[in-house]
CSV table of C-alpha atoms in Angstrom, one decimal:
chain,number,residue,atom,x,y,z
A,1,MET,CA,53.1,29.9,34.7
A,2,LEU,CA,51.5,32.2,31.4
A,3,LEU,CA,54.5,32.8,29.9
A,4,PRO,CA,55.8,29.4,29.4
A,5,ALA,CA,53.3,28.2,28.5
A,6,CYS,CA,53.2,30.7,25.6
A,7,LEU,CA,56.8,29.7,24.6
A,8,CYS,CA,55.5,26.0,24.2
A,9,ARG,CA,53.1,26.9,21.6
A,10,CYS,CA,55.5,28.6,20.1
A,11,ALA,CA,57.5,26.0,19.4
A,12,ARG,CA,55.3,23.5,19.1
A,13,LEU,CA,54.4,25.8,15.9
A,14,LEU,CA,58.2,26.5,15.0
A,15,TYR,CA,58.1,22.2,13.8
A,16,TRP,CA,55.3,22.8,11.2
A,17,ILE,CA,58.2,25.2,8.9
A,18,PRO,CA,60.0,22.3,7.2
A,19,VAL,CA,56.6,20.8,6.8
A,20,THR,CA,55.1,24.3,5.0
A,21,ILE,CA,58.8,24.4,3.3
A,22,ILE,CA,58.4,21.2,1.3
A,23,ILE,CA,54.7,21.8,0.6
A,24,VAL,CA,55.4,24.8,-0.6
A,25,VAL,CA,57.8,23.0,-3.3
A,26,VAL,CA,55.3,21.4,-3.7
A,27,MET,CA,52.7,23.4,-5.1
A,28,TRP,CA,55.4,24.9,-6.4
A,29,SER,CA,56.4,22.6,-8.3
A,30,TYR,CA,52.6,21.7,-9.4
A,31,TYR,CA,52.5,25.5,-10.9
A,32,ALA,CA,55.8,24.8,-12.6
A,33,TYR,CA,54.8,21.6,-14.6
A,34,VAL,CA,51.3,22.0,-15.4
A,35,VAL,CA,51.7,25.6,-16.1
A,36,HIS,CA,54.9,26.6,-17.9
A,37,PHE,CA,56.4,23.5,-19.2
A,38,CYS,CA,53.1,21.5,-20.1
A,39,TRP,CA,50.5,25.4,-21.5
A,40,ILE,CA,53.4,26.5,-22.3
A,41,LEU,CA,56.0,25.0,-23.5
A,42,LEU,CA,54.7,21.6,-25.0
A,43,THR,CA,52.9,22.2,-28.5
A,44,CYS,CA,51.6,18.8,-29.1
A,45,ALA,CA,48.4,18.2,-27.9
A,46,THR,CA,49.0,13.9,-27.0
A,47,GLN,CA,52.6,14.4,-25.2
A,48,ARG,CA,51.3,17.1,-23.2
A,49,VAL,CA,47.6,14.6,-22.1
A,50,VAL,CA,49.8,12.1,-21.1
A,51,PHE,CA,52.7,14.1,-19.4
A,52,LEU,CA,49.5,15.7,-16.9
A,53,CYS,CA,48.2,12.2,-16.6
A,54,LEU,CA,50.9,10.1,-15.5
A,55,PHE,CA,51.4,13.8,-13.6
A,56,HIS,CA,48.5,14.5,-11.6
A,57,VAL,CA,48.8,9.9,-10.9
A,58,CYS,CA,51.9,10.8,-9.0
A,59,PHE,CA,50.8,13.7,-7.4
A,60,GLY,CA,48.4,11.9,-6.0
A,61,MET,CA,49.5,9.5,-4.5
A,62,PHE,CA,52.0,11.8,-2.7
A,63,SER,CA,49.7,13.8,-1.8
A,64,TRP,CA,47.9,11.2,-0.2
A,65,SER,CA,51.0,9.2,1.8
A,66,PHE,CA,52.2,13.4,3.0
A,67,TRP,CA,49.7,13.1,4.3
A,68,LYS,CA,48.8,9.5,5.8
A,69,ALA,CA,52.0,10.3,7.2
A,70,VAL,CA,51.9,13.9,8.7
A,71,SER,CA,47.7,13.0,10.0
A,72,THR,CA,48.3,9.5,11.5
A,73,PRO,CA,48.7,10.2,15.5
A,74,PRO,CA,51.9,7.6,16.7
A,75,SER,CA,50.3,5.3,18.8
A,76,SER,CA,51.1,4.8,22.1
A,77,PRO,CA,51.4,0.7,25.1
A,78,SER,CA,48.2,-0.4,26.2
A,79,VAL,CA,46.6,0.2,29.3
A,80,GLU,CA,47.5,-2.8,30.4
A,81,PHE,CA,51.8,-1.9,30.3
A,82,GLN,CA,50.8,0.4,32.4
A,83,LEU,CA,51.5,0.7,35.9
A,84,SER,CA,47.6,-0.1,38.5
A,85,SER,CA,48.6,3.2,41.2
A,86,SER,CA,49.0,-0.2,43.5
A,87,ASP,CA,51.8,-1.1,41.9
A,88,SER,CA,52.7,2.6,40.9
A,89,LEU,CA,52.1,3.9,44.7
A,90,LEU,CA,54.8,0.5,45.7
A,91,PHE,CA,57.2,1.4,43.1
A,92,GLU,CA,57.5,4.9,44.4
A,93,LEU,CA,57.8,3.8,47.8
A,94,GLU,CA,60.1,1.3,46.9
A,95,ARG,CA,64.5,3.2,47.6
A,96,GLY,CA,66.8,0.5,45.8
A,97,GLY,CA,67.3,0.3,42.8
A,98,MET,CA,66.6,-3.8,43.1
A,99,GLU,CA,63.8,-3.8,44.4
A,100,LYS,CA,62.5,-1.4,41.7
A,101,SER,CA,64.0,-3.7,39.7
A,102,GLN,CA,62.3,-6.5,41.0
A,103,ILE,CA,58.8,-4.9,41.0
A,104,LEU,CA,59.3,-4.5,37.6
A,105,LEU,CA,60.5,-7.9,37.1
A,106,GLU,CA,57.6,-9.3,38.7
A,107,ILE,CA,54.9,-7.4,36.3
A,108,SER,CA,56.8,-8.1,33.1
A,109,GLN,CA,55.5,-11.3,33.5
A,110,LYS,CA,52.1,-11.3,32.4
A,111,LEU,CA,53.1,-9.1,29.9
A,112,PRO,CA,54.8,-9.6,26.2
A,113,VAL,CA,57.3,-8.4,26.8
A,114,HIS,CA,61.7,-10.1,25.6
A,115,THR,CA,63.8,-6.5,25.3
A,116,ARG,CA,65.7,-5.4,28.4
A,117,THR,CA,68.1,-2.3,29.3
A,118,ALA,CA,71.8,-3.1,28.3
A,119,THR,CA,71.8,-3.5,32.8
A,120,GLY,CA,69.8,-6.4,31.9
A,121,ALA,CA,66.9,-4.6,33.1
A,122,ILE,CA,63.0,-4.2,32.6
A,123,ARG,CA,62.7,-1.4,30.1
A,124,PHE,CA,60.5,1.0,32.2
A,125,CYS,CA,59.5,4.7,31.0
A,126,HIS,CA,59.7,7.3,34.2
A,127,HIS,CA,57.4,9.9,32.0
A,128,CYS,CA,54.8,7.7,31.4
A,129,GLN,CA,55.0,5.2,34.0
A,130,LEU,CA,54.9,2.0,31.8
A,131,ILE,CA,56.8,-0.8,31.2
A,132,LYS,CA,58.2,-0.1,27.8
A,133,PRO,CA,56.5,-3.0,24.9
A,134,ASP,CA,59.8,-4.6,22.6
A,135,ARG,CA,60.3,-2.0,20.1
A,136,CYS,CA,58.9,1.2,22.1
A,137,HIS,CA,60.8,4.3,23.2
A,138,HIS,CA,59.8,7.6,24.4
A,139,CYS,CA,59.9,10.5,22.0
A,140,SER,CA,61.1,13.7,23.7
A,141,VAL,CA,59.5,15.6,21.3
A,142,CYS,CA,56.1,14.5,20.9
A,143,GLN,CA,56.3,13.9,24.8
A,144,MET,CA,54.8,10.0,24.6
A,145,CYS,CA,55.8,6.6,24.4
A,146,VAL,CA,55.9,5.6,20.5
A,147,LEU,CA,55.3,1.4,19.4
A,148,LYS,CA,57.7,0.4,17.5
A,149,MET,CA,59.2,3.5,16.6
A,150,ASP,CA,61.1,4.6,13.9
A,151,HIS,CA,62.2,7.5,14.4
A,152,HIS,CA,60.9,11.4,14.8
A,153,CYS,CA,61.3,12.9,11.8
A,154,PRO,CA,61.1,17.1,11.8
A,155,TRP,CA,59.9,17.3,7.4
A,156,LEU,CA,56.8,15.2,9.0
A,157,ASN,CA,56.4,16.6,12.2
A,158,ASN,CA,55.8,12.8,13.4
A,159,CYS,CA,56.8,10.6,15.5
A,160,ILE,CA,57.4,7.1,12.5
A,161,GLY,CA,56.0,4.6,14.0
A,162,PHE,CA,54.0,0.9,13.8
A,163,PHE,CA,51.0,2.4,12.6
A,164,ASN,CA,52.9,5.1,9.9
A,165,TYR,CA,55.7,3.5,9.0
A,166,LYS,CA,54.3,2.5,5.6
A,167,PHE,CA,52.5,5.8,5.4
A,168,PHE,CA,56.3,6.8,5.7
A,169,MET,CA,57.8,4.5,2.8
A,170,LEU,CA,55.4,4.9,0.4
A,171,PHE,CA,55.6,8.8,0.6
A,172,LEU,CA,59.2,7.8,-0.1
A,173,LEU,CA,58.4,6.0,-2.3
A,174,TYR,CA,55.8,8.6,-4.3
A,175,SER,CA,58.5,11.9,-3.5
A,176,LEU,CA,61.0,9.5,-5.6
A,177,LEU,CA,58.2,8.5,-8.5
A,178,TYR,CA,57.5,12.4,-8.9
A,179,CYS,CA,61.0,13.9,-8.3
A,180,LEU,CA,62.1,11.5,-11.4
A,181,LEU,CA,58.8,11.5,-13.8
A,182,ILE,CA,59.7,16.0,-13.5
A,183,VAL,CA,63.5,15.2,-15.0
A,184,ALA,CA,62.3,12.6,-17.2
A,185,THR,CA,59.6,14.7,-18.7
A,186,VAL,CA,61.3,18.6,-18.6
A,187,THR,CA,65.3,17.4,-19.3
A,188,PRO,CA,64.4,17.4,-23.8
A,189,THR,CA,63.6,21.1,-22.5
A,190,PHE,CA,65.7,21.6,-19.9
A,191,ILE,CA,68.2,21.4,-22.7
A,192,GLN,CA,66.8,23.3,-24.7
A,193,LEU,CA,66.5,26.1,-22.7
A,194,TRP,CA,70.4,25.6,-22.1
A,195,LEU,CA,71.9,26.3,-24.9
A,196,GLY,CA,68.9,29.0,-25.7
A,197,LYS,CA,67.0,27.7,-28.0
A,198,LEU,CA,64.1,29.3,-26.3
A,199,PHE,CA,63.9,32.4,-25.1
A,200,ASP,CA,61.1,32.9,-22.4
A,201,SER,CA,62.8,34.1,-19.6
A,202,CYS,CA,60.0,33.4,-16.8
A,203,VAL,CA,59.6,29.8,-18.4
A,204,LYS,CA,63.2,29.3,-18.5
A,205,LEU,CA,63.0,30.3,-14.7
A,206,HIS,CA,61.1,28.1,-13.3
A,207,VAL,CA,61.8,24.7,-15.9
A,208,LEU,CA,65.7,25.8,-14.9
A,209,PHE,CA,65.2,25.1,-11.1
A,210,LEU,CA,62.6,23.3,-11.6
A,211,THR,CA,64.7,20.5,-13.2
A,212,LEU,CA,67.5,20.9,-10.7
A,213,VAL,CA,65.1,21.4,-8.0
A,214,SER,CA,63.4,17.8,-9.1
A,215,ALA,CA,67.2,16.0,-9.7
A,216,MET,CA,68.9,17.3,-6.2
A,217,PHE,CA,65.3,15.9,-4.3
A,218,ALA,CA,65.3,13.1,-6.1
A,219,VAL,CA,69.0,12.1,-5.6
A,220,THR,CA,68.7,12.5,-1.8
A,221,LEU,CA,65.2,10.8,-2.0
A,222,CYS,CA,66.8,7.1,-3.5
A,223,PHE,CA,69.5,7.2,-1.4
A,224,LEU,CA,67.0,7.5,1.6
A,225,LEU,CA,64.1,5.2,0.4
A,226,LEU,CA,66.9,2.4,-0.4
A,227,PHE,CA,68.3,2.8,3.7
A,228,HIS,CA,64.5,2.0,4.5
A,229,ILE,CA,64.4,-1.2,2.4
A,230,TRP,CA,67.7,-2.0,3.7
A,231,LEU,CA,66.1,-1.9,7.6
A,232,LEU,CA,62.4,-3.4,6.2
A,233,ALA,CA,64.0,-6.1,4.6
A,234,SER,CA,66.1,-6.8,7.9
A,235,ASN,CA,63.1,-5.8,10.1
A,236,LYS,CA,64.9,-3.0,11.9
A,237,THR,CA,64.1,0.4,12.5
A,238,THR,CA,66.4,3.4,12.5
A,239,LEU,CA,66.5,2.9,16.5
A,240,GLU,CA,67.7,-0.5,16.6
A,241,TRP,CA,70.1,0.3,13.9
A,242,LEU,CA,71.9,2.9,15.6
A,243,SER,CA,71.5,0.7,18.9
A,244,VAL,CA,71.2,-2.3,19.2
A,245,PRO,CA,67.7,-3.9,21.3
A,246,PHE,CA,69.2,-6.5,24.6
A,247,PHE,CA,67.1,-9.2,26.0
A,248,ALA,CA,68.0,-11.2,29.1
A,249,ASP,CA,70.9,-13.1,27.5
A,250,GLY,CA,72.8,-10.5,25.3
A,251,PRO,CA,72.3,-8.5,22.5
A,252,GLY,CA,70.1,-9.3,19.3
A,253,SER,CA,70.9,-7.2,16.5
A,254,GLU,CA,69.4,-9.8,13.9
A,255,ALA,CA,66.3,-10.7,17.2
A,256,PHE,CA,63.4,-9.4,15.4
A,257,ASP,CA,64.4,-10.4,11.2
A,258,VAL,CA,61.8,-13.0,10.0
A,259,GLY,CA,62.7,-13.7,6.6
A,260,VAL,CA,62.5,-10.5,3.7
A,261,LYS,CA,59.1,-11.4,2.8
A,262,ALA,CA,57.8,-11.9,6.5
A,263,ASN,CA,59.4,-8.8,7.5
A,264,PHE,CA,57.4,-7.4,4.3
A,265,LEU,CA,53.8,-8.7,5.1
A,266,GLN,CA,55.1,-7.2,8.7
A,267,VAL,CA,54.6,-4.6,7.3
A,268,PHE,CA,51.9,-4.4,4.8
A,269,GLY,CA,49.8,-6.7,5.0
A,270,LYS,CA,48.9,-9.6,3.2
A,271,LYS,CA,46.2,-8.0,1.0
A,272,LYS,CA,48.4,-7.3,-2.4
A,273,ARG,CA,45.6,-4.9,-2.9
A,274,HIS,CA,46.6,-2.6,-0.4
A,275,TRP,CA,50.2,-2.2,-0.8
A,276,PRO,CA,50.3,0.6,-3.3
A,277,PHE,CA,47.7,3.2,-1.2
A,278,PRO,CA,48.3,4.5,2.2
A,279,VAL,CA,45.9,2.9,4.1
A,280,PHE,CA,46.7,0.6,6.9
A,281,SER,CA,47.3,-2.9,6.6
A,282,GLY,CA,50.3,-4.4,8.5
A,283,GLN,CA,50.4,-7.6,11.0
A,284,GLY,CA,50.5,-7.4,14.3
A,285,ASP,CA,49.3,-4.6,17.8
A,286,GLY,CA,52.2,-3.2,17.8
A,287,HIS,CA,52.6,-5.3,20.9
A,288,SER,CA,54.9,-7.8,20.6
A,289,PHE,CA,56.6,-9.1,17.5
A,290,PRO,CA,57.9,-12.4,16.5
A,291,LEU,CA,61.5,-13.6,17.1
A,292,ARG,CA,63.7,-15.3,14.5
A,293,TRP,CA,64.1,-17.9,17.7
A,294,GLN,CA,60.4,-18.2,17.7
A,295,MET,CA,60.4,-18.6,13.8
A,296,SER,CA,60.1,-21.4,12.1
A,297,ALA,CA,62.7,-23.5,10.7
A,298,ARG,CA,62.5,-26.2,8.0
A,299,SER,CA,65.9,-27.9,10.0
A,300,PRO,CA,65.7,-30.2,12.9
A,301,SER,CA,65.2,-28.8,16.3
A,302,VAL,CA,68.6,-27.7,17.5
A,303,MET,CA,70.1,-25.1,19.7
A,304,ASN,CA,71.4,-21.5,18.1
A,305,GLY,CA,74.5,-19.9,18.2
A,306,SER,CA,73.0,-18.1,20.8
A,307,GLY,CA,70.8,-20.6,23.3
A,308,HIS,CA,68.0,-19.6,21.7
A,309,CYS,CA,65.6,-21.9,21.1
A,310,VAL,CA,64.5,-23.3,17.3
A,311,MET,CA,61.5,-24.7,16.1
A,312,GLU,CA,60.8,-27.4,14.0
A,313,GLY,CA,58.1,-27.0,11.0
A,314,THR,CA,56.4,-24.3,9.5
A,315,VAL,CA,55.0,-21.7,11.7
A,316,GLU,CA,53.1,-19.0,10.6
A,317,PHE,CA,52.9,-16.4,13.8
A,318,TRP,CA,50.5,-13.8,12.8
A,319,GLU,CA,47.5,-16.6,11.6
A,320,LYS,CA,48.2,-18.4,14.1
A,321,GLU,CA,48.8,-21.9,11.7
A,322,VAL,CA,51.1,-24.1,12.8
A,323,GLN,CA,52.4,-27.9,11.3
A,324,THR,CA,54.2,-30.8,13.3
A,325,PRO,CA,56.0,-27.9,15.3
A,326,SER,CA,57.9,-29.0,18.1
A,327,ILE,CA,60.4,-27.5,20.3
A,328,TYR,CA,63.2,-27.8,22.3
A,329,CYS,CA,64.6,-26.0,25.2
A,330,PRO,CA,67.1,-27.1,27.3
A,331,HIS,CA,66.4,-25.4,31.0
A,332,GLU,CA,69.9,-23.8,30.6
A,333,ALA,CA,68.6,-22.1,27.9
A,334,ASN,CA,65.1,-20.9,29.1
A,335,PRO,CA,64.2,-21.5,32.8
A,336,GLY,CA,61.1,-19.5,32.3
A,337,LEU,CA,59.7,-21.7,29.8
A,338,HIS,CA,56.8,-23.3,31.6
A,339,SER,CA,55.2,-19.4,32.3
A,340,LEU,CA,55.7,-18.2,28.6
A,341,ILE,CA,53.7,-21.0,27.0
A,342,GLU,CA,50.8,-20.3,29.5
A,343,ASN,CA,51.0,-16.7,29.4
A,344,SER,CA,50.9,-16.6,25.4
A,345,ASP,CA,48.1,-17.9,22.9
A,346,LEU,CA,48.7,-21.3,22.2
A,347,SER,CA,46.3,-22.0,25.2
A,348,HIS,CA,43.4,-21.4,23.6
A,349,LEU,CA,44.1,-21.9,20.2
A,350,TYR,CA,45.5,-25.4,20.0
A,351,HIS,CA,44.0,-28.6,21.8
A,352,SER,CA,47.2,-29.6,24.2
A,353,VAL,CA,50.4,-28.0,25.5
A,354,LEU,CA,51.8,-31.6,26.8
A,355,PRO,CA,55.0,-30.9,27.6
A,356,SER,CA,57.7,-33.8,29.0
A,357,VAL,CA,61.2,-33.4,31.0
A,358,SER,CA,63.6,-34.6,30.9
A,359,PRO,CA,67.4,-34.6,32.8
A,360,GLU,CA,68.0,-33.1,29.2
A,361,GLY,CA,65.8,-30.6,28.5
A,362,VAL,CA,62.0,-29.9,27.8
A,363,SER,CA,60.7,-31.5,24.6
A,364,VAL,CA,57.0,-29.8,23.7
A,365,THR,CA,54.4,-31.4,22.0
A,366,ILE,CA,51.4,-28.6,20.3
A,367,ALA,CA,48.9,-30.9,19.2
A,368,VAL,CA,46.5,-29.0,16.2
A,369,ASP,CA,43.6,-28.3,15.1
A,370,ASP,CA,42.7,-29.5,11.9
């Protein structure tokens, strides 16, 4: 027992090696830029002050974002998604897969769960003994289910998920700006050193390596940041880009895409003053997300190609503001419409929900508070 525990602790220490490498490289770059470049090579006092001010702003924002991305723990689902003791016992006693699936299906009716496995079953984590919320995945490194898991980043030794994805994006942004600032300000001196006009060997070595390393990281970070900007604009995680999420009616690669602006606001929030800073300002709680067919469509209510309901009007999902919406959904497309409404937040947000049933389908009119 003691040996496996020691090996496990040693393995956890190894996970911090990439983080340590980043810290060492950044601290060396700080020393090389401030001491060897600004204080030794620069002769113009005004240029020195401007460069040092810009550098410390980028360095401070980078360090803050890096610390928040590393130190913010990944969030696991709330207690309501975990099986109760009675449900867990009943689930374990059942032998057949169909019976277990039926138990999970009955429990999930009370939860805001839309995603399924590829076979159409409820997504269940046997390690954590819970029903996975939408976009939640189990991390084998962190040994826990992570809300809106994007990926596990070895360079941060942390899972990037719902509560620290903004910090990760800002970390990439400020890392890129940090590298670009170094390249832009040091390049003229780098050219002089390369041509042999400056002969201090120690200074030359630091400045040459500083420029080359910064340029190399800038190229890498540029591609990585552009990739995550595309993911943010299309409201996808890295895992959803690699494996399309499934729903009751099949796969939906764009199910969570509700428009570029709304996608951005889900992560960065509506308060613009919080956008540049690594403080949490996102919308929602990470357990449920607006689906594309739930959001507004300024055209009349129609069925889209995948059989989902399309809403008419303007809906701000997170702010619960609705203007003259109407939902039209045939029974074939969504037989559980009534139960979905009963389990949603509509019952306490609006005056009434009045369904009128016709042979063609179900039409729901929502009276809105003024």
